[in-house]
Amino acid sequence: LKEAVLAGIPVVRCSRSGCGYSGIDKNYDNKYGFIVATNLSPHKASLLLSLVLDRTNDPKNMQSAFEEY
C-alpha cells in the first residue's frame, strides 16, 4: 500500500465490520499517506472517493471530504 501511495494512487482505509469505525491514527496514516474513511463502509467510501477524485488529487483535501461526509 505504501508503494501505491508513492505512485500517486490514493489508498483509503476503512472497516468491513458491521458497525466498525476506523479512527484516524495521525502517526500511522500521515506516515504512509493513507486516507481514512472513518465511519463509512467500503462501498460508500468507494463512491465518495470517485466523487472526490473528480475534484482534487490532494490527499489533504480528500481526507477533509471523508471527515465532512
Coordinates of N, CA, C and O in Angstrom, one line a residue:
L1 N 0.8 -1.2 0.0 CA 0.0 0.0 0.0 C 0.9 1.3 0.0 O 0.5 2.3 -0.6
K2 N 2.0 1.2 0.7 CA 2.9 2.3 0.8 C 3.4 2.6 -0.6 O 3.5 3.8 -1.0
E3 N 3.7 1.6 -1.4 CA 4.2 1.8 -2.8 C 3.1 2.4 -3.7 O 3.4 3.2 -4.6
A4 N 1.9 2.0 -3.4 CA 0.7 2.6 -4.2 C 0.6 4.1 -3.9 O 0.5 4.9 -4.8
V5 N 0.7 4.5 -2.6 CA 0.7 5.9 -2.3 C 1.8 6.7 -2.9 O 1.6 7.8 -3.5
L6 N 3.0 6.1 -2.9 CA 4.2 6.7 -3.5 C 4.0 6.9 -5.0 O 4.5 7.8 -5.6
A7 N 3.2 6.0 -5.6 CA 3.0 6.1 -7.1 C 1.8 7.1 -7.4 O 1.4 7.2 -8.5
G8 N 1.2 7.7 -6.3 CA 0.2 8.7 -6.6 C -1.2 8.1 -6.5 O -2.2 8.7 -6.9
I9 N -1.4 6.8 -6.1 CA -2.7 6.2 -6.0 C -3.2 6.4 -4.6 O -2.6 6.0 -3.6
P10 N -4.4 7.0 -4.5 CA -5.0 7.2 -3.1 C -5.4 5.8 -2.5 O -6.0 5.0 -3.2
V11 N -5.0 5.7 -1.3 CA -5.4 4.5 -0.5 C -6.3 4.9 0.6 O -5.9 5.7 1.5
V12 N -7.5 4.4 0.6 CA -8.5 4.7 1.6 C -8.6 3.5 2.6 O -8.9 2.4 2.2
R13 N -8.4 3.8 3.9 CA -8.5 2.8 4.9 C -9.9 2.9 5.6 O -10.4 3.9 6.0
C14 N -10.6 1.7 5.6 CA -11.9 1.7 6.2 C -12.2 0.3 6.8 O -11.4 -0.6 6.7
S15 N -13.3 0.2 7.6 CA -13.6 -1.1 8.3 C -14.6 -1.9 7.5 O -15.6 -1.3 7.0
R16 N -14.5 -3.2 7.5 CA -15.5 -4.0 6.8 C -16.5 -4.6 7.8 O -17.4 -5.4 7.5
S17 N -16.3 -4.4 9.1 CA -17.2 -4.9 10.1 C -18.5 -4.2 10.1 O -18.6 -3.1 9.6
G18 N -19.6 -4.8 10.6 CA -20.9 -4.3 10.5 C -21.1 -2.9 11.1 O -21.8 -2.0 10.6
C19 N -20.4 -2.7 12.2 CA -20.6 -1.4 12.9 C -19.2 -0.8 13.2 O -19.0 -0.2 14.2
G20 N -18.3 -1.0 12.3 CA -16.9 -0.6 12.6 C -16.7 0.9 12.3 O -17.3 1.5 11.5
Y21 N -15.7 1.4 13.0 CA -15.3 2.8 12.9 C -13.8 2.8 12.7 O -13.1 2.1 13.5
S22 N -13.3 3.4 11.7 CA -11.8 3.5 11.5 C -11.3 4.8 12.0 O -11.6 5.9 11.4
G23 N -10.7 4.8 13.2 CA -10.2 6.1 13.7 C -8.9 6.5 13.0 O -8.2 5.7 12.5
I24 N -8.7 7.8 13.0 CA -7.5 8.3 12.4 C -6.4 8.2 13.3 O -6.4 8.8 14.4
D25 N -5.3 7.5 13.0 CA -4.1 7.5 13.7 C -3.1 8.3 13.0 O -2.5 8.0 12.0
K26 N -2.9 9.6 13.5 CA -2.1 10.6 12.9 C -0.7 10.0 12.5 O -0.2 10.3 11.4
N27 N -0.1 9.3 13.5 CA 1.3 8.8 13.2 C 1.3 7.8 12.1 O 2.1 7.9 11.2
Y28 N 0.4 6.9 12.1 CA 0.3 5.8 11.1 C -0.1 6.3 9.7 O 0.5 6.1 8.7
D29 N -1.2 7.0 9.7 CA -1.8 7.5 8.5 C -1.0 8.5 7.8 O -0.9 8.5 6.6
N30 N -0.5 9.5 8.5 CA 0.4 10.5 7.9 C 1.7 9.9 7.5 O 2.2 10.3 6.4
K31 N 2.2 8.9 8.2 CA 3.5 8.3 7.8 C 3.4 7.7 6.4 O 4.3 7.8 5.6
Y32 N 2.3 7.0 6.2 CA 2.1 6.2 4.9 C 1.2 6.9 3.9 O 1.1 6.5 2.8
G33 N 0.6 8.0 4.3 CA -0.2 8.8 3.4 C -1.6 8.2 3.1 O -2.2 8.4 2.0
F34 N -2.1 7.5 4.1 CA -3.5 6.9 3.9 C -4.6 7.9 4.1 O -4.4 8.8 5.0
I35 N -5.7 7.7 3.5 CA -6.9 8.5 3.7 C -7.8 7.6 4.5 O -7.9 6.4 4.2
V36 N -8.4 8.1 5.6 CA -9.3 7.3 6.5 C -10.7 7.6 6.2 O -11.1 8.8 6.3
A37 N -11.5 6.5 6.1 CA -13.0 6.7 5.8 C -13.8 6.8 7.0 O -15.0 6.7 7.0
T38 N -13.2 6.9 8.2 CA -13.8 7.0 9.5 C -15.1 6.1 9.6 O -14.9 4.9 10.0
N39 N -16.2 6.6 9.4 CA -17.5 5.9 9.6 C -18.2 5.3 8.4 O -19.3 4.9 8.5
L40 N -17.5 5.3 7.3 CA -18.1 4.8 6.0 C -17.8 3.4 5.8 O -16.7 2.9 6.0
S41 N -18.7 2.6 5.2 CA -18.5 1.3 4.7 C -17.6 1.3 3.5 O -17.5 2.4 2.9
P42 N -16.9 0.2 3.1 CA -16.1 0.3 1.9 C -16.8 0.7 0.7 O -16.3 1.4 -0.2
H43 N -18.1 0.3 0.6 CA -18.9 0.6 -0.6 C -19.1 2.1 -0.7 O -19.0 2.8 -1.8
K44 N -19.5 2.7 0.4 CA -19.7 4.2 0.5 C -18.4 4.9 0.3 O -18.4 6.0 -0.4
A45 N -17.3 4.4 0.9 CA -16.0 5.0 0.7 C -15.6 5.0 -0.7 O -15.0 6.0 -1.2
S46 N -15.9 4.0 -1.4 CA -15.5 3.9 -2.9 C -16.3 4.9 -3.7 O -15.7 5.6 -4.6
L47 N -17.6 5.1 -3.4 CA -18.4 6.1 -4.1 C -17.9 7.5 -3.8 O -17.7 8.3 -4.7
L48 N -17.6 7.8 -2.5 CA -17.1 9.1 -2.2 C -15.7 9.4 -2.8 O -15.5 10.5 -3.3
L49 N -14.9 8.4 -2.8 CA -13.6 8.5 -3.5 C -13.7 8.9 -4.9 O -13.0 9.8 -5.5
S50 N -14.6 8.2 -5.6 CA -14.9 8.5 -7.0 C -15.3 10.0 -7.2 O -14.8 10.7 -8.1
L51 N -16.2 10.5 -6.3 CA -16.6 11.9 -6.4 C -15.5 12.8 -6.1 O -15.3 13.9 -6.8
V52 N -14.7 12.5 -5.1 CA -13.6 13.4 -4.6 C -12.5 13.5 -5.7 O -12.0 14.6 -6.0
L53 N -12.2 12.4 -6.4 CA -11.2 12.4 -7.4 C -11.5 13.2 -8.6 O -10.7 13.7 -9.3
D54 N -12.8 13.5 -8.8 CA -13.3 14.4 -9.8 C -12.9 15.8 -9.5 O -12.8 16.6 -10.4
R55 N -12.7 16.1 -8.2 CA -12.4 17.5 -7.8 C -10.9 17.7 -7.5 O -10.5 18.8 -7.7
T56 N -10.3 16.8 -6.9 CA -8.9 17.0 -6.4 C -8.1 15.7 -6.4 O -8.6 14.6 -6.3
N57 N -6.7 15.9 -6.4 CA -5.8 14.8 -6.2 C -5.0 15.0 -5.0 O -4.1 14.2 -4.7
D58 N -5.3 16.1 -4.2 CA -4.5 16.4 -3.0 C -5.1 15.5 -1.8 O -6.2 15.6 -1.5
P59 N -4.2 14.7 -1.2 CA -4.6 13.8 -0.1 C -5.2 14.6 1.1 O -6.2 14.1 1.7
K60 N -4.8 15.8 1.4 CA -5.3 16.5 2.5 C -6.8 16.9 2.2 O -7.6 16.9 3.1
N61 N -7.0 17.4 1.0 CA -8.4 17.7 0.6 C -9.3 16.5 0.5 O -10.5 16.6 0.9
M62 N -8.7 15.4 0.1 CA -9.5 14.1 0.1 C -9.9 13.7 1.5 O -11.0 13.4 1.8
Q63 N -8.9 13.8 2.5 CA -9.2 13.5 3.8 C -10.3 14.4 4.4 O -11.2 14.0 5.2
S64 N -10.2 15.7 4.1 CA -11.2 16.6 4.5 C -12.6 16.2 4.1 O -13.6 16.3 4.8
A65 N -12.7 15.8 2.9 CA -14.0 15.3 2.3 C -14.5 14.1 3.1 O -15.7 14.0 3.4
F66 N -13.6 13.2 3.4 CA -14.1 12.0 4.1 C -14.4 12.3 5.6 O -15.3 11.7 6.1
E67 N -13.8 13.3 6.2 CA -14.2 13.8 7.5 C -15.5 14.5 7.5 O -16.3 14.4 8.4
E68 N -15.8 15.2 6.4 CA -17.1 16.0 6.3 C -18.3 15.2 6.0 O -19.3 15.4 6.6
Y69 N -18.1 14.2 5.2 CA -19.3 13.4 4.7 C -19.2 12.0 5.3 O -20.0 11.2 5.3

